[in-house]
CSV table of N, CA and C in Angstrom, one decimal:
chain,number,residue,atom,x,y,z
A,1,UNK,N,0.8,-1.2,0.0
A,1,UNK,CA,0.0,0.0,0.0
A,1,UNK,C,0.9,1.3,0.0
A,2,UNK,N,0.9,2.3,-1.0
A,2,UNK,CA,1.5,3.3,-1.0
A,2,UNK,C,1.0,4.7,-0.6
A,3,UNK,N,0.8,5.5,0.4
A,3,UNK,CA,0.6,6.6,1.1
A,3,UNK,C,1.6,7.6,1.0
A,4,UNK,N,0.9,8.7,0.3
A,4,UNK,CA,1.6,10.3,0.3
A,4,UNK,C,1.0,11.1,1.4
A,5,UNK,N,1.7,11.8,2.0
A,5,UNK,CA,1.6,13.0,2.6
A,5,UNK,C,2.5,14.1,2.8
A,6,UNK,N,1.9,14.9,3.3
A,6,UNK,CA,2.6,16.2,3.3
A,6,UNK,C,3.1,16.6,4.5
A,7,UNK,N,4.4,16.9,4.5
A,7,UNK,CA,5.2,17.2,6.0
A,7,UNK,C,6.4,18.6,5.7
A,8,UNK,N,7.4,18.1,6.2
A,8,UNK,CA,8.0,19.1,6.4
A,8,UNK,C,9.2,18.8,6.9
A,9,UNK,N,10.7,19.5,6.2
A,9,UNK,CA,12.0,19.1,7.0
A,9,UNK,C,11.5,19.5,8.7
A,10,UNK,N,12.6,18.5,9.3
A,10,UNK,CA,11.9,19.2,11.1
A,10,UNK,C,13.2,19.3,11.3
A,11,UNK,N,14.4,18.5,11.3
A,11,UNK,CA,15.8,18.8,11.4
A,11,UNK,C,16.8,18.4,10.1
A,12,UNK,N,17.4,19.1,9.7
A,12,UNK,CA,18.5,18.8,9.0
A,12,UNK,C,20.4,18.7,9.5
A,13,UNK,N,21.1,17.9,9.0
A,13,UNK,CA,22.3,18.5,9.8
A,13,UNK,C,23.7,17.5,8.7
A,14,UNK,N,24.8,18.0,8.9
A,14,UNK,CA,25.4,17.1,7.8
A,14,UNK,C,26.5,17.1,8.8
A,15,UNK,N,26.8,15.4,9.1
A,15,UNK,CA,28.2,14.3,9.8
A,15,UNK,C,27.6,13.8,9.9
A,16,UNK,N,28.3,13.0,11.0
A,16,UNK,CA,28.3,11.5,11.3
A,16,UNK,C,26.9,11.1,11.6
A,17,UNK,N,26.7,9.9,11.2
A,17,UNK,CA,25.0,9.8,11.2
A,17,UNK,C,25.7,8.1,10.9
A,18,UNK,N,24.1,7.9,10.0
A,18,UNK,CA,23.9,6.3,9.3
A,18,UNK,C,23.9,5.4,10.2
A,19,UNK,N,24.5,4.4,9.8
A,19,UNK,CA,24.6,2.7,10.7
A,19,UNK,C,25.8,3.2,11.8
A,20,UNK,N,25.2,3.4,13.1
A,20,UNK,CA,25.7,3.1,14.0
A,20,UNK,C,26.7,4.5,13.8
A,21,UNK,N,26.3,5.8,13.4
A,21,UNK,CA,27.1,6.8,13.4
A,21,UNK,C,28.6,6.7,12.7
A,22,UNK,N,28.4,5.6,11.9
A,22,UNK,CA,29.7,5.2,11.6
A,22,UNK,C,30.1,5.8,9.9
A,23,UNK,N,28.9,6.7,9.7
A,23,UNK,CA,29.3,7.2,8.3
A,23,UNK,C,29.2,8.9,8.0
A,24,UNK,N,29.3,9.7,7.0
A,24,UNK,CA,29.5,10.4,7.1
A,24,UNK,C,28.5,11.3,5.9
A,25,UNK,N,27.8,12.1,6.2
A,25,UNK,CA,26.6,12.2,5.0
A,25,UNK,C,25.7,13.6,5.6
A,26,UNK,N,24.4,13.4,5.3
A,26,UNK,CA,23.2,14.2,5.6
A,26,UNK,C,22.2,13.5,6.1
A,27,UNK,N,22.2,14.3,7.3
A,27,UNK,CA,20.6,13.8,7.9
A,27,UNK,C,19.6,14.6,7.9
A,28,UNK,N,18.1,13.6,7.6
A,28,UNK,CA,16.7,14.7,7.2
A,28,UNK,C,16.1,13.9,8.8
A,29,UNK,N,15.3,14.8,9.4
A,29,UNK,CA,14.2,14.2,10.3
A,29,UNK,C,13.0,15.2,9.5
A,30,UNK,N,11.9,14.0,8.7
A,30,UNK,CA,11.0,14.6,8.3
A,30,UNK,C,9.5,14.1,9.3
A,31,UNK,N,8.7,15.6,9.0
A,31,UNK,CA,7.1,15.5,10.0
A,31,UNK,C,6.6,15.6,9.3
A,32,UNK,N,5.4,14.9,9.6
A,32,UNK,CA,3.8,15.3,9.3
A,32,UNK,C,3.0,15.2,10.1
A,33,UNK,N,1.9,15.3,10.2
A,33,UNK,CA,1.0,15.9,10.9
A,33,UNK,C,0.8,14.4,11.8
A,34,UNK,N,0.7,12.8,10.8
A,34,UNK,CA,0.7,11.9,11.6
A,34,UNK,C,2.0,11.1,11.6
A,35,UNK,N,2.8,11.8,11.2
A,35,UNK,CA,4.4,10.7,11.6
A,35,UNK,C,5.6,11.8,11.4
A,36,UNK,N,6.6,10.4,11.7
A,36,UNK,CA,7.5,11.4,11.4
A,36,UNK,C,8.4,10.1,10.9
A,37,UNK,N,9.4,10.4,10.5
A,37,UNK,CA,10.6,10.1,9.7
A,37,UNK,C,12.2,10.5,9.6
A,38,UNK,N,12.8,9.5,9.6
A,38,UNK,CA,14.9,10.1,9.3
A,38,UNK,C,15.1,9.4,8.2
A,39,UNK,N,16.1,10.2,7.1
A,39,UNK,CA,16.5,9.6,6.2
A,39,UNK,C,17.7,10.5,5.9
A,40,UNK,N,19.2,9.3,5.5
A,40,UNK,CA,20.3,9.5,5.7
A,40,UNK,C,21.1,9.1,4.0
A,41,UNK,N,21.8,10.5,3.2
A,41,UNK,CA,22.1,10.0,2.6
A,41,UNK,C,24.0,10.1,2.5
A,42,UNK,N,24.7,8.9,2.5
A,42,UNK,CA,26.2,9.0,2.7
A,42,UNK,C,26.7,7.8,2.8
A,43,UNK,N,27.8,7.8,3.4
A,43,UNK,CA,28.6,6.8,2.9
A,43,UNK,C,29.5,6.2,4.3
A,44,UNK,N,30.4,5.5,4.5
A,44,UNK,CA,31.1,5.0,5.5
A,44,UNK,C,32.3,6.0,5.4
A,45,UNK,N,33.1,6.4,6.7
A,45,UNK,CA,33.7,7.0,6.9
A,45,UNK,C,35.4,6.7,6.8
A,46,UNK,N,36.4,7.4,6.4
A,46,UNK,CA,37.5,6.2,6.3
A,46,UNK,C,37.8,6.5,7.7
A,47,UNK,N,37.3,7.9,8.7
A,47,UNK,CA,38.2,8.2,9.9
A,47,UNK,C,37.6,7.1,10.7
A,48,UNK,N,36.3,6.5,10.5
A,48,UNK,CA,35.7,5.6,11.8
A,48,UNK,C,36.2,4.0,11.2
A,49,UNK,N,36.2,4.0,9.6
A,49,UNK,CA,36.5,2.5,9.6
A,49,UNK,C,37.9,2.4,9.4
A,50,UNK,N,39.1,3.4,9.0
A,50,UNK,CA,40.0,2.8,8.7
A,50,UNK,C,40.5,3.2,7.7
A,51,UNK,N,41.9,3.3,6.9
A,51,UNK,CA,42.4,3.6,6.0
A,51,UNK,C,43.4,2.3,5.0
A,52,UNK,N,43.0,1.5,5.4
A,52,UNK,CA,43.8,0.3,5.2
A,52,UNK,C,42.9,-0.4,4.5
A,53,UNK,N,41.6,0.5,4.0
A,53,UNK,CA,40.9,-0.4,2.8
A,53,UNK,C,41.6,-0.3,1.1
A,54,UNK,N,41.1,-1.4,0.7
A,54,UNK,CA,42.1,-1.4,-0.8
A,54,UNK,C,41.4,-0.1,-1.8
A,55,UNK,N,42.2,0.5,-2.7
A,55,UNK,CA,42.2,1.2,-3.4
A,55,UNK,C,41.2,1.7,-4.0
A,56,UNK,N,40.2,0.6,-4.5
A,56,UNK,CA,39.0,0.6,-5.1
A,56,UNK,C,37.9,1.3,-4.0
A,57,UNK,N,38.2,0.6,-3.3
A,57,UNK,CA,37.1,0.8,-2.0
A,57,UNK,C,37.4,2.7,-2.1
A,58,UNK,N,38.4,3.1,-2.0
A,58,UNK,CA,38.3,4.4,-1.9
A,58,UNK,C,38.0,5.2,-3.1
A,59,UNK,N,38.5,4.9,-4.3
A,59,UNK,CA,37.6,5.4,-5.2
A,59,UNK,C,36.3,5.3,-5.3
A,60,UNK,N,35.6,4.3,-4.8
A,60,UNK,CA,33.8,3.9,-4.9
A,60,UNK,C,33.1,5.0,-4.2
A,61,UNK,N,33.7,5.1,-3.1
A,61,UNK,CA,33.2,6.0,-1.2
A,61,UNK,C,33.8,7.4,-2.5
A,62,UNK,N,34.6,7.8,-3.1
A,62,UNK,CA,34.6,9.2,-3.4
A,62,UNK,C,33.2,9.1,-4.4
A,63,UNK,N,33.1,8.3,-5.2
A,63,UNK,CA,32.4,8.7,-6.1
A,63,UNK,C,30.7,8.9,-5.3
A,64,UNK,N,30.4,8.4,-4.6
A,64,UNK,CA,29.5,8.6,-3.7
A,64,UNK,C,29.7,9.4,-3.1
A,65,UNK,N,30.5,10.0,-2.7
A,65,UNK,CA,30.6,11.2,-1.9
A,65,UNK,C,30.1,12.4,-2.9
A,66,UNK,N,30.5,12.5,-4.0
A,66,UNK,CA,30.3,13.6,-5.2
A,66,UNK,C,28.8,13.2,-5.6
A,67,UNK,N,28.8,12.1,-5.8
A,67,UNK,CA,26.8,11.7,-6.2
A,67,UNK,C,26.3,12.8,-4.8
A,68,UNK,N,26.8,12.6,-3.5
A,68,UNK,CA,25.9,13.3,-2.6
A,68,UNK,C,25.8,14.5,-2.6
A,69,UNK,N,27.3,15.5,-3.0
A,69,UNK,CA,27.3,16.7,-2.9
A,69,UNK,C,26.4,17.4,-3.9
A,70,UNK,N,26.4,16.1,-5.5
A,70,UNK,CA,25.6,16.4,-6.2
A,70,UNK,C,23.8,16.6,-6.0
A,71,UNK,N,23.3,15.9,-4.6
A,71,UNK,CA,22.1,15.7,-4.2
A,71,UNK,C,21.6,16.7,-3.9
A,72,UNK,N,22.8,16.9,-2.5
A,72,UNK,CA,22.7,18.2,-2.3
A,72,UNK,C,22.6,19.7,-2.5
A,73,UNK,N,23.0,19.6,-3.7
A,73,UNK,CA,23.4,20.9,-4.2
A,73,UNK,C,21.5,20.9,-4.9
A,74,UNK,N,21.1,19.9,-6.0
A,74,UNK,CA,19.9,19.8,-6.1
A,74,UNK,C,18.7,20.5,-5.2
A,75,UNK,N,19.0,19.7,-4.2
A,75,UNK,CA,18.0,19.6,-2.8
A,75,UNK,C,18.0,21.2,-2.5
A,76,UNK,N,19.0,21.5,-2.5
A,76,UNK,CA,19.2,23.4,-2.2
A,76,UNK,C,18.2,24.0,-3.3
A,77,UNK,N,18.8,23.9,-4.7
A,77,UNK,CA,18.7,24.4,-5.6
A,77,UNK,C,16.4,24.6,-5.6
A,78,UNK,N,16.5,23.0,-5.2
A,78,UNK,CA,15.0,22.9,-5.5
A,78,UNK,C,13.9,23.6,-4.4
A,79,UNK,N,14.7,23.5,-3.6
A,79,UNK,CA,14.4,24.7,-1.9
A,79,UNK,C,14.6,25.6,-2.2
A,80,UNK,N,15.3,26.0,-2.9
A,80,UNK,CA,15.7,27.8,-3.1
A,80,UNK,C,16.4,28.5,-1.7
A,81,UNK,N,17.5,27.5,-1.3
A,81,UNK,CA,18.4,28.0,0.0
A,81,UNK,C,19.5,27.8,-0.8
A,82,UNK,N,20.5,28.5,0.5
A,82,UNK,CA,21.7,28.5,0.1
A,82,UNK,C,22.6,27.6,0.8
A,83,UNK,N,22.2,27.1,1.8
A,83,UNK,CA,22.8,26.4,3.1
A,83,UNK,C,21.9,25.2,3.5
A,84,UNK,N,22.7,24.1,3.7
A,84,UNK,CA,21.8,22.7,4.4
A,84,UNK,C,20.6,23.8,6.0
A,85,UNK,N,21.7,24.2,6.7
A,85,UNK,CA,20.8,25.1,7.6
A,85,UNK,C,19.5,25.3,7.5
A,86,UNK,N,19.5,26.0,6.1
A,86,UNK,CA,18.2,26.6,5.8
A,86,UNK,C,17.4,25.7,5.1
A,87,UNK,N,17.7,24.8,5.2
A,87,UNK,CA,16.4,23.1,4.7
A,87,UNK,C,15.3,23.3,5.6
A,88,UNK,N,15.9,23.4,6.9
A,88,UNK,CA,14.8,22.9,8.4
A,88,UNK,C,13.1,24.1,7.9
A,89,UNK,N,12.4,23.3,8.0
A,89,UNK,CA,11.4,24.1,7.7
A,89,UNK,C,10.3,24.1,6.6
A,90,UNK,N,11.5,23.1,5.6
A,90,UNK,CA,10.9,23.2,3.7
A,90,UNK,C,9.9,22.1,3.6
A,91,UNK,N,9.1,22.8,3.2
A,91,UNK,CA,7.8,21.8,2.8
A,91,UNK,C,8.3,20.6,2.0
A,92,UNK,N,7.5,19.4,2.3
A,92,UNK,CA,8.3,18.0,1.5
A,92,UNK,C,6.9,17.3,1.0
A,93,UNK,N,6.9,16.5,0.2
A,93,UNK,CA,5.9,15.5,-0.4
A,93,UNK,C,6.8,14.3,0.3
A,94,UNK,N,5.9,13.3,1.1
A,94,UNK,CA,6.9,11.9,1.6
A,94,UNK,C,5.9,10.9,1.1
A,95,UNK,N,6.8,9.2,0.8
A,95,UNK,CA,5.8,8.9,0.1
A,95,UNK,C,6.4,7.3,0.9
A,96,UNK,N,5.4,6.7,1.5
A,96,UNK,CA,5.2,5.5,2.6
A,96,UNK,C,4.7,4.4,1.6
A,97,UNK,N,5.8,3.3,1.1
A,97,UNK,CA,5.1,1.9,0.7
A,97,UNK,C,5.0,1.0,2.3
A,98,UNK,N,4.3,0.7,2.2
A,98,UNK,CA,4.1,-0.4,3.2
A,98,UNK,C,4.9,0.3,4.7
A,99,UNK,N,4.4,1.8,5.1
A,99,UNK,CA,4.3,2.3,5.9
A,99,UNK,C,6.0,2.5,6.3
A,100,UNK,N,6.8,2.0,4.8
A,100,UNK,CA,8.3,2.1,5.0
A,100,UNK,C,8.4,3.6,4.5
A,101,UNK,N,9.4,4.0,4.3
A,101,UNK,CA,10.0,5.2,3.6
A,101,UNK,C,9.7,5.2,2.3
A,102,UNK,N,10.0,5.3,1.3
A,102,UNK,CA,10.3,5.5,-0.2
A,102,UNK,C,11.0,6.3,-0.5
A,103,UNK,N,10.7,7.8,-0.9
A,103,UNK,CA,10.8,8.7,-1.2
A,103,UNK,C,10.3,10.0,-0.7
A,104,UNK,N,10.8,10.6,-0.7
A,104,UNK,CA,10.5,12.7,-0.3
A,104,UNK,C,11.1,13.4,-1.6
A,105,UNK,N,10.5,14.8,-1.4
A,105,UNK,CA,10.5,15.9,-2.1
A,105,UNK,C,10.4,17.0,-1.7
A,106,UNK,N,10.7,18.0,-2.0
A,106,UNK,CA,10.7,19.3,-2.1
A,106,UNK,C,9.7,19.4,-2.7
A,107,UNK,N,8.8,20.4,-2.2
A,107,UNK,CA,7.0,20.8,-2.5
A,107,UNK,C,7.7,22.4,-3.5
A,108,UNK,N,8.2,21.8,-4.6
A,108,UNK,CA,8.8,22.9,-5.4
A,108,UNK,C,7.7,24.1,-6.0
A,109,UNK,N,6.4,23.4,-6.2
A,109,UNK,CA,5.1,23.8,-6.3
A,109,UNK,C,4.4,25.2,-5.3
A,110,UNK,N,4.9,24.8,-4.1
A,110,UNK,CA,4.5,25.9,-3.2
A,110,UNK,C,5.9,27.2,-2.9
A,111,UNK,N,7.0,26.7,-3.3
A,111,UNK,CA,8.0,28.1,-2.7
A,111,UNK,C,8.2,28.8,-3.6
């Protein structure tokens, strides 16, 4: 069963977050009126796991790192901010399969 509603960033903030704080990325805490929600986009950290991963492994974690900054920069763009800071607040479309997460948006429609 797939459910939309309408909420809103409640906190944003960019470090250490993900599995067990162990990665390094952006965190969303999204509301609505009957739930709430976190969603984390990033990657594993080399300060918390280590530097002794093979080569590849570090090329993968940058290219992910650039896919995020590229998200981010989006996510601004589609907010019409200039700063993660100024996310907290921005109207969002969230979209619940089977009362899991899916997807969110920026309600580009309303700013």
């Amino acid at each position: 069963m797939t459910e939309t509603c309408l909420g809103k960033i409640n906190k944003v903030y960019f470090g250490f977050g993900g599995y067990q704080d162990c990665q390094i990325g952006i965190s969303f805490s999204l509301a609505s009126k009957s739930s709430g929600v976190h969603d984390f986009w990033g990657t594993w950290s080399v300060v918390l796991v280590g530097k002794d991963k093979p080569q590849d492994w570090h090329e993968a974690r940058r290219k992910v790192l650039v896919e995020l900054v590229e998200r981010i920069e989006q996510t601004l763009k589609e907010a019409k901010k200039n700063c993660v800071s100024d996310l907290q607040g921005v109207p969002v479309e969230i979209v619940y399969v089977d009362r899991v997460l899916a997807s969110w948006r920026v309600l580009t429609e309303v700013l």
